[in-house]
Amino acid sequence: MKKLTSLLILVVLLSSFVEKKDTYIWFPREIRVLKNCDQNNTTVEFTIETDSRKKIEVHSFNFGDSDFVFTVNGKKLDPTRPLYLNKRKPLQCKLTFKRNLDKNQSEFTFQTRHKEFLKNKIKINYGMYSITHEPIKEGREVIVNFSQSCNDSIRVYFPYGGTVSSVSLKKDKDSTSIKPPLRTISYMIGFRENYEKEEEKNYFTFSRSDIGKYYVNFSSCHWGNNFWLTIK
């Protein structure tokens, strides 16, 4: 009995020295939308997830003064009603709204009962395009339709492949030559405390005079590949 009591006391003492793991809530700080030439409905999708085993209340979804339709996990919901999030049940969100042509950016906000994430904001920027990991890993051609944007230029963003990622760009006719690339960028993955700050540039800006086909080399700490990028 004494041995069992001593063992329990030891376990309690050891557990008091184990640092408690912080709970995080992940969601995109920015969503990029290429199409911005009309006032038809625009739909954006994003996920809110956490590593918490306990339920976290998510509430007060707001899209300014604009009317919007809010869908979570395939069901249309009243955005004024709270939702509950945990590690096993992320929120797969879809937001449909009418684009305001007078603005080149919109904001979507929500709140939670977590002390580190009481008020949260997602920016929606227009005239931009994000390339995801999948087409790069598969070596598929990526086509960006400039005609969908009314901007004089567009930004094409590249994903984070690891701590450091690099992208180089060549014209199609120079894809197999030893000529140096037209453009190169190198960027590091952002950290949570810098979310609200300007991150290192992980994009190329294209004007209408840049329309054409490019050979892209993407490399990072963990993986990389070559693929074609067509701006049309």
PDB file of C-alpha atoms in Angstrom:
ATOM      1  CA  MET A   1       0.000   0.000   0.000  1.00  0.00           C
ATOM      2  CA  LYS A   2       2.837   2.354   0.871  1.00  0.00           C
ATOM      3  CA  LYS A   3       4.505   1.590  -2.446  1.00  0.00           C
ATOM      4  CA  LEU A   4       1.268   2.371  -4.348  1.00  0.00           C
ATOM      5  CA  THR A   5       0.833   5.655  -2.442  1.00  0.00           C
ATOM      6  CA  SER A   6       4.425   6.640  -3.157  1.00  0.00           C
ATOM      7  CA  LEU A   7       3.940   5.832  -6.833  1.00  0.00           C
ATOM      8  CA  LEU A   8       0.807   7.995  -7.065  1.00  0.00           C
ATOM      9  CA  ILE A   9       2.582  10.900  -5.369  1.00  0.00           C
ATOM     10  CA  LEU A  10       5.467  10.553  -7.850  1.00  0.00           C
ATOM     11  CA  VAL A  11       3.061  10.593 -10.833  1.00  0.00           C
ATOM     12  CA  VAL A  12       1.346  13.740  -9.518  1.00  0.00           C
ATOM     13  CA  LEU A  13       4.684  15.474  -8.985  1.00  0.00           C
ATOM     14  CA  LEU A  14       5.944  14.557 -12.456  1.00  0.00           C
ATOM     15  CA  SER A  15       2.719  15.685 -14.122  1.00  0.00           C
ATOM     16  CA  SER A  16       3.051  19.076 -12.455  1.00  0.00           C
ATOM     17  CA  PHE A  17       6.318  19.614 -14.313  1.00  0.00           C
ATOM     18  CA  VAL A  18       4.883  18.656 -17.726  1.00  0.00           C
ATOM     19  CA  GLU A  19       4.176  21.799 -19.707  1.00  0.00           C
ATOM     20  CA  LYS A  20       0.593  21.993 -20.884  1.00  0.00           C
ATOM     21  CA  LYS A  21       0.196  22.071 -24.666  1.00  0.00           C
ATOM     22  CA  ASP A  22      -1.243  25.272 -26.079  1.00  0.00           C
ATOM     23  CA  THR A  23      -4.525  24.996 -27.923  1.00  0.00           C
ATOM     24  CA  TYR A  24      -4.644  26.552 -31.387  1.00  0.00           C
ATOM     25  CA  ILE A  25      -7.369  27.387 -33.857  1.00  0.00           C
ATOM     26  CA  TRP A  26      -6.384  27.425 -37.517  1.00  0.00           C
ATOM     27  CA  PHE A  27      -8.110  29.282 -40.346  1.00  0.00           C
ATOM     28  CA  PRO A  28      -6.905  31.280 -43.384  1.00  0.00           C
ATOM     29  CA  ARG A  29      -6.044  34.909 -42.694  1.00  0.00           C
ATOM     30  CA  GLU A  30      -6.525  35.679 -46.372  1.00  0.00           C
ATOM     31  CA  ILE A  31      -8.576  34.166 -49.201  1.00  0.00           C
ATOM     32  CA  ARG A  32      -7.664  35.118 -52.757  1.00  0.00           C
ATOM     33  CA  VAL A  33     -10.261  35.422 -55.526  1.00  0.00           C
ATOM     34  CA  LEU A  34      -9.267  35.986 -59.144  1.00  0.00           C
ATOM     35  CA  LYS A  35     -12.672  36.812 -60.579  1.00  0.00           C
ATOM     36  CA  ASN A  36     -13.833  40.379 -59.905  1.00  0.00           C
ATOM     37  CA  CYS A  37     -15.400  41.707 -63.121  1.00  0.00           C
ATOM     38  CA  ASP A  38     -19.060  41.400 -62.215  1.00  0.00           C
ATOM     39  CA  GLN A  39     -21.503  41.570 -59.337  1.00  0.00           C
ATOM     40  CA  ASN A  40     -22.603  37.972 -59.580  1.00  0.00           C
ATOM     41  CA  ASN A  41     -22.404  35.843 -56.469  1.00  0.00           C
ATOM     42  CA  THR A  42     -18.909  34.919 -55.331  1.00  0.00           C
ATOM     43  CA  THR A  43     -18.279  31.785 -53.274  1.00  0.00           C
ATOM     44  CA  VAL A  44     -15.249  31.192 -51.056  1.00  0.00           C
ATOM     45  CA  GLU A  45     -14.496  28.103 -48.984  1.00  0.00           C
ATOM     46  CA  PHE A  46     -12.340  27.764 -45.877  1.00  0.00           C
ATOM     47  CA  THR A  47     -11.832  25.488 -42.881  1.00  0.00           C
ATOM     48  CA  ILE A  48     -11.742  26.348 -39.188  1.00  0.00           C
ATOM     49  CA  GLU A  49      -9.984  23.638 -37.164  1.00  0.00           C
ATOM     50  CA  THR A  50      -8.309  23.090 -33.824  1.00  0.00           C
ATOM     51  CA  ASP A  51      -6.165  20.604 -31.932  1.00  0.00           C
ATOM     52  CA  SER A  52      -8.429  20.811 -28.876  1.00  0.00           C
ATOM     53  CA  ARG A  53     -10.252  17.686 -27.719  1.00  0.00           C
ATOM     54  CA  LYS A  54     -12.760  19.865 -25.881  1.00  0.00           C
ATOM     55  CA  LYS A  55     -15.541  21.742 -27.650  1.00  0.00           C
ATOM     56  CA  ILE A  56     -14.844  25.390 -28.481  1.00  0.00           C
ATOM     57  CA  GLU A  57     -17.770  27.683 -29.226  1.00  0.00           C
ATOM     58  CA  VAL A  58     -17.500  29.625 -32.495  1.00  0.00           C
ATOM     59  CA  HIS A  59     -20.000  32.430 -32.961  1.00  0.00           C
ATOM     60  CA  SER A  60     -20.886  35.916 -34.313  1.00  0.00           C
ATOM     61  CA  PHE A  61     -20.108  35.312 -37.991  1.00  0.00           C
ATOM     62  CA  ASN A  62     -20.297  38.605 -39.862  1.00  0.00           C
ATOM     63  CA  PHE A  63     -19.696  39.895 -43.377  1.00  0.00           C
ATOM     64  CA  GLY A  64     -20.168  43.614 -42.818  1.00  0.00           C
ATOM     65  CA  ASP A  65     -23.383  45.080 -44.210  1.00  0.00           C
ATOM     66  CA  SER A  66     -23.585  42.602 -47.080  1.00  0.00           C
ATOM     67  CA  ASP A  67     -26.087  39.792 -47.330  1.00  0.00           C
ATOM     68  CA  PHE A  68     -24.464  36.384 -47.438  1.00  0.00           C
ATOM     69  CA  VAL A  69     -25.312  32.698 -47.325  1.00  0.00           C
ATOM     70  CA  PHE A  70     -23.290  30.691 -44.811  1.00  0.00           C
ATOM     71  CA  THR A  71     -22.916  26.924 -45.113  1.00  0.00           C
ATOM     72  CA  VAL A  72     -21.041  24.648 -42.682  1.00  0.00           C
ATOM     73  CA  ASN A  73     -20.330  20.974 -43.388  1.00  0.00           C
ATOM     74  CA  GLY A  74     -22.837  21.071 -46.252  1.00  0.00           C
ATOM     75  CA  LYS A  75     -25.699  22.611 -44.265  1.00  0.00           C
ATOM     76  CA  LYS A  76     -27.033  26.149 -44.581  1.00  0.00           C
ATOM     77  CA  LEU A  77     -26.899  27.797 -41.144  1.00  0.00           C
ATOM     78  CA  ASP A  78     -28.023  30.922 -39.393  1.00  0.00           C
ATOM     79  CA  PRO A  79     -24.715  32.808 -38.851  1.00  0.00           C
ATOM     80  CA  THR A  80     -26.034  34.276 -35.582  1.00  0.00           C
ATOM     81  CA  ARG A  81     -26.194  30.819 -33.981  1.00  0.00           C
ATOM     82  CA  PRO A  82     -23.074  29.411 -32.295  1.00  0.00           C
ATOM     83  CA  LEU A  83     -21.219  26.381 -33.627  1.00  0.00           C
ATOM     84  CA  TYR A  84     -18.938  23.982 -31.788  1.00  0.00           C
ATOM     85  CA  LEU A  85     -15.488  22.928 -32.898  1.00  0.00           C
ATOM     86  CA  ASN A  86     -13.055  20.266 -31.706  1.00  0.00           C
ATOM     87  CA  LYS A  87     -10.176  18.193 -33.047  1.00  0.00           C
ATOM     88  CA  ARG A  88     -12.452  15.563 -34.542  1.00  0.00           C
ATOM     89  CA  LYS A  89     -15.011  18.008 -35.947  1.00  0.00           C
ATOM     90  CA  PRO A  90     -13.550  20.891 -37.992  1.00  0.00           C
ATOM     91  CA  LEU A  91     -15.868  23.414 -39.614  1.00  0.00           C
ATOM     92  CA  GLN A  92     -15.886  23.217 -43.421  1.00  0.00           C
ATOM     93  CA  CYS A  93     -17.282  26.637 -44.284  1.00  0.00           C
ATOM     94  CA  LYS A  94     -18.681  28.044 -47.516  1.00  0.00           C
ATOM     95  CA  LEU A  95     -19.562  31.721 -47.878  1.00  0.00           C
ATOM     96  CA  THR A  96     -21.587  33.046 -50.829  1.00  0.00           C
ATOM     97  CA  PHE A  97     -21.966  36.807 -51.279  1.00  0.00           C
ATOM     98  CA  LYS A  98     -22.309  39.544 -53.902  1.00  0.00           C
ATOM     99  CA  ARG A  99     -19.056  41.262 -54.809  1.00  0.00           C
ATOM    100  CA  ASN A 100     -18.906  45.054 -54.300  1.00  0.00           C
ATOM    101  CA  LEU A 101     -17.139  46.403 -57.387  1.00  0.00           C
ATOM    102  CA  ASP A 102     -16.168  49.589 -55.545  1.00  0.00           C
ATOM    103  CA  LYS A 103     -13.893  47.653 -53.204  1.00  0.00           C
ATOM    104  CA  ASN A 104     -10.957  45.400 -53.952  1.00  0.00           C
ATOM    105  CA  GLN A 105     -11.100  43.727 -50.560  1.00  0.00           C
ATOM    106  CA  SER A 106     -13.741  42.343 -48.212  1.00  0.00           C
ATOM    107  CA  GLU A 107     -13.618  41.129 -44.627  1.00  0.00           C
ATOM    108  CA  PHE A 108     -15.284  38.249 -42.852  1.00  0.00           C
ATOM    109  CA  THR A 109     -15.164  38.113 -39.058  1.00  0.00           C
ATOM    110  CA  PHE A 110     -16.081  35.631 -36.360  1.00  0.00           C
ATOM    111  CA  GLN A 111     -15.483  35.113 -32.647  1.00  0.00           C
ATOM    112  CA  THR A 112     -14.742  32.165 -30.354  1.00  0.00           C
ATOM    113  CA  ARG A 113     -14.766  31.426 -26.625  1.00  0.00           C
ATOM    114  CA  HIS A 114     -11.021  30.730 -26.685  1.00  0.00           C
ATOM    115  CA  LYS A 115      -9.054  33.480 -24.927  1.00  0.00           C
ATOM    116  CA  GLU A 116      -6.348  33.584 -27.641  1.00  0.00           C
ATOM    117  CA  PHE A 117      -8.852  33.741 -30.504  1.00  0.00           C
ATOM    118  CA  LEU A 118     -11.674  35.902 -29.193  1.00  0.00           C
ATOM    119  CA  LYS A 119     -11.935  38.045 -32.358  1.00  0.00           C
ATOM    120  CA  ASN A 120     -10.819  36.796 -35.760  1.00  0.00           C
ATOM    121  CA  LYS A 121     -10.718  38.239 -39.269  1.00  0.00           C
ATOM    122  CA  ILE A 122     -10.393  36.727 -42.733  1.00  0.00           C
ATOM    123  CA  LYS A 123      -9.532  39.077 -45.592  1.00  0.00           C
ATOM    124  CA  ILE A 124     -10.913  38.361 -49.067  1.00  0.00           C
ATOM    125  CA  ASN A 125      -8.710  39.900 -51.763  1.00  0.00           C
ATOM    126  CA  TYR A 126      -9.665  40.097 -55.432  1.00  0.00           C
ATOM    127  CA  GLY A 127      -7.544  39.859 -58.569  1.00  0.00           C
ATOM    128  CA  MET A 128      -5.320  37.155 -57.067  1.00  0.00           C
ATOM    129  CA  TYR A 129      -4.740  33.445 -57.666  1.00  0.00           C
ATOM    130  CA  SER A 130      -3.281  30.791 -55.360  1.00  0.00           C
ATOM    131  CA  ILE A 131      -1.508  27.693 -56.671  1.00  0.00           C
ATOM    132  CA  THR A 132      -1.976  24.737 -54.315  1.00  0.00           C
ATOM    133  CA  HIS A 133       0.387  21.856 -53.576  1.00  0.00           C
ATOM    134  CA  GLU A 134      -1.469  19.241 -55.662  1.00  0.00           C
ATOM    135  CA  PRO A 135      -0.826  20.435 -59.248  1.00  0.00           C
ATOM    136  CA  ILE A 136       2.837  21.128 -58.439  1.00  0.00           C
ATOM    137  CA  LYS A 137       3.406  17.680 -56.932  1.00  0.00           C
ATOM    138  CA  GLU A 138       1.668  16.069 -59.917  1.00  0.00           C
ATOM    139  CA  GLY A 139       3.503  18.258 -62.447  1.00  0.00           C
ATOM    140  CA  ARG A 140       0.209  19.448 -63.961  1.00  0.00           C
ATOM    141  CA  GLU A 141      -0.121  22.637 -65.977  1.00  0.00           C
ATOM    142  CA  VAL A 142      -1.683  25.553 -64.079  1.00  0.00           C
ATOM    143  CA  ILE A 143      -3.820  27.934 -66.164  1.00  0.00           C
ATOM    144  CA  VAL A 144      -4.666  31.391 -64.840  1.00  0.00           C
ATOM    145  CA  ASN A 145      -7.335  33.255 -66.790  1.00  0.00           C
ATOM    146  CA  PHE A 146      -6.405  36.951 -66.638  1.00  0.00           C
ATOM    147  CA  SER A 147      -9.652  37.897 -68.412  1.00  0.00           C
ATOM    148  CA  GLN A 148     -11.593  37.065 -65.246  1.00  0.00           C
ATOM    149  CA  SER A 149      -9.911  39.966 -63.473  1.00  0.00           C
ATOM    150  CA  CYS A 150     -10.571  43.649 -64.126  1.00  0.00           C
ATOM    151  CA  ASN A 151      -7.269  44.641 -62.493  1.00  0.00           C
ATOM    152  CA  ASP A 152      -4.312  45.877 -64.548  1.00  0.00           C
ATOM    153  CA  SER A 153      -2.182  43.231 -62.850  1.00  0.00           C
ATOM    154  CA  ILE A 154      -2.690  40.036 -60.891  1.00  0.00           C
ATOM    155  CA  ARG A 155      -0.709  38.213 -58.230  1.00  0.00           C
ATOM    156  CA  VAL A 156      -0.068  34.498 -58.511  1.00  0.00           C
ATOM    157  CA  TYR A 157       0.783  32.988 -55.107  1.00  0.00           C
ATOM    158  CA  PHE A 158       2.814  29.828 -54.472  1.00  0.00           C
ATOM    159  CA  PRO A 159       2.431  27.437 -51.513  1.00  0.00           C
ATOM    160  CA  TYR A 160       4.759  26.859 -48.581  1.00  0.00           C
ATOM    161  CA  GLY A 161       6.620  23.595 -49.081  1.00  0.00           C
ATOM    162  CA  GLY A 162       8.742  23.739 -45.954  1.00  0.00           C
ATOM    163  CA  THR A 163      10.687  26.162 -43.813  1.00  0.00           C
ATOM    164  CA  VAL A 164      12.144  27.736 -46.967  1.00  0.00           C
ATOM    165  CA  SER A 165      10.633  27.600 -50.474  1.00  0.00           C
ATOM    166  CA  SER A 166      12.001  28.929 -53.771  1.00  0.00           C
ATOM    167  CA  VAL A 167      10.377  29.526 -57.150  1.00  0.00           C
ATOM    168  CA  SER A 168      12.018  30.354 -60.486  1.00  0.00           C
ATOM    169  CA  LEU A 169      10.322  31.313 -63.731  1.00  0.00           C
ATOM    170  CA  LYS A 170      11.450  30.845 -67.337  1.00  0.00           C
ATOM    171  CA  LYS A 171       9.737  31.576 -70.652  1.00  0.00           C
ATOM    172  CA  ASP A 172       8.632  28.400 -72.432  1.00  0.00           C
ATOM    173  CA  LYS A 173      11.271  28.807 -75.160  1.00  0.00           C
ATOM    174  CA  ASP A 174      14.001  28.904 -72.483  1.00  0.00           C
ATOM    175  CA  SER A 175      12.722  25.960 -70.421  1.00  0.00           C
ATOM    176  CA  THR A 176      15.613  23.640 -71.331  1.00  0.00           C
ATOM    177  CA  SER A 177      18.306  26.268 -71.788  1.00  0.00           C
ATOM    178  CA  ILE A 178      20.998  27.278 -69.313  1.00  0.00           C
ATOM    179  CA  LYS A 179      19.823  30.876 -69.402  1.00  0.00           C
ATOM    180  CA  PRO A 180      19.105  32.343 -65.962  1.00  0.00           C
ATOM    181  CA  PRO A 181      15.431  32.512 -64.989  1.00  0.00           C
ATOM    182  CA  LEU A 182      13.374  35.621 -65.643  1.00  0.00           C
ATOM    183  CA  ARG A 183      12.363  35.905 -61.993  1.00  0.00           C
ATOM    184  CA  THR A 184      13.093  34.134 -58.722  1.00  0.00           C
ATOM    185  CA  ILE A 185      11.682  34.368 -55.225  1.00  0.00           C
ATOM    186  CA  SER A 186      12.601  32.695 -51.952  1.00  0.00           C
ATOM    187  CA  TYR A 187      10.446  32.863 -48.837  1.00  0.00           C
ATOM    188  CA  MET A 188      10.089  31.364 -45.369  1.00  0.00           C
ATOM    189  CA  ILE A 189       7.008  29.987 -43.724  1.00  0.00           C
ATOM    190  CA  GLY A 190       5.231  32.504 -41.483  1.00  0.00           C
ATOM    191  CA  PHE A 191       4.817  32.070 -37.743  1.00  0.00           C
ATOM    192  CA  ARG A 192       1.628  32.620 -35.781  1.00  0.00           C
ATOM    193  CA  GLU A 193       2.777  35.845 -34.104  1.00  0.00           C
ATOM    194  CA  ASN A 194       3.409  37.369 -37.550  1.00  0.00           C
ATOM    195  CA  TYR A 195       0.019  36.583 -39.083  1.00  0.00           C
ATOM    196  CA  GLU A 196      -1.064  40.210 -38.998  1.00  0.00           C
ATOM    197  CA  LYS A 197       2.234  41.421 -40.459  1.00  0.00           C
ATOM    198  CA  GLU A 198       3.444  41.462 -44.044  1.00  0.00           C
ATOM    199  CA  GLU A 199       4.915  38.054 -44.811  1.00  0.00           C
ATOM    200  CA  GLU A 200       7.818  37.488 -47.163  1.00  0.00           C
ATOM    201  CA  LYS A 201       6.746  37.677 -50.780  1.00  0.00           C
ATOM    202  CA  ASN A 202       5.552  34.299 -52.045  1.00  0.00           C
ATOM    203  CA  TYR A 203       4.055  35.555 -55.312  1.00  0.00           C
ATOM    204  CA  PHE A 204       4.822  36.897 -58.776  1.00  0.00           C
ATOM    205  CA  THR A 205       2.945  39.885 -60.201  1.00  0.00           C
ATOM    206  CA  PHE A 206       1.851  39.618 -63.842  1.00  0.00           C
ATOM    207  CA  SER A 207       0.603  42.461 -66.030  1.00  0.00           C
ATOM    208  CA  ARG A 208      -1.346  41.979 -69.260  1.00  0.00           C
ATOM    209  CA  SER A 209       1.891  42.293 -71.227  1.00  0.00           C
ATOM    210  CA  ASP A 210       3.136  39.184 -69.379  1.00  0.00           C
ATOM    211  CA  ILE A 211       0.468  36.914 -70.834  1.00  0.00           C
ATOM    212  CA  GLY A 212       2.151  33.723 -72.024  1.00  0.00           C
ATOM    213  CA  LYS A 213       3.473  30.322 -70.995  1.00  0.00           C
ATOM    214  CA  TYR A 214       6.155  29.838 -68.318  1.00  0.00           C
ATOM    215  CA  TYR A 215       8.255  26.964 -67.045  1.00  0.00           C
ATOM    216  CA  VAL A 216       8.298  26.978 -63.252  1.00  0.00           C
ATOM    217  CA  ASN A 217      10.694  25.279 -60.857  1.00  0.00           C
ATOM    218  CA  PHE A 218       9.379  24.967 -57.300  1.00  0.00           C
ATOM    219  CA  SER A 219      11.723  23.695 -54.588  1.00  0.00           C
ATOM    220  CA  SER A 220      11.575  23.498 -50.805  1.00  0.00           C
ATOM    221  CA  CYS A 221      13.135  21.719 -47.846  1.00  0.00           C
ATOM    222  CA  HIS A 222      10.913  18.649 -48.255  1.00  0.00           C
ATOM    223  CA  TRP A 223       9.879  18.424 -51.899  1.00  0.00           C
ATOM    224  CA  GLY A 224       9.842  20.131 -55.283  1.00  0.00           C
ATOM    225  CA  ASN A 225       8.873  19.788 -58.948  1.00  0.00           C
ATOM    226  CA  ASN A 226       8.707  21.507 -62.337  1.00  0.00           C
ATOM    227  CA  PHE A 227       5.447  22.483 -64.030  1.00  0.00           C
ATOM    228  CA  TRP A 228       3.990  24.776 -66.689  1.00  0.00           C
ATOM    229  CA  LEU A 229       2.183  27.995 -65.773  1.00  0.00           C
ATOM    230  CA  THR A 230       0.006  29.607 -68.439  1.00  0.00           C
ATOM    231  CA  ILE A 231      -1.252  33.176 -68.022  1.00  0.00           C
ATOM    232  CA  LYS A 232      -3.923  33.777 -70.643  1.00  0.00           C
TER     233      LYS A 232
END
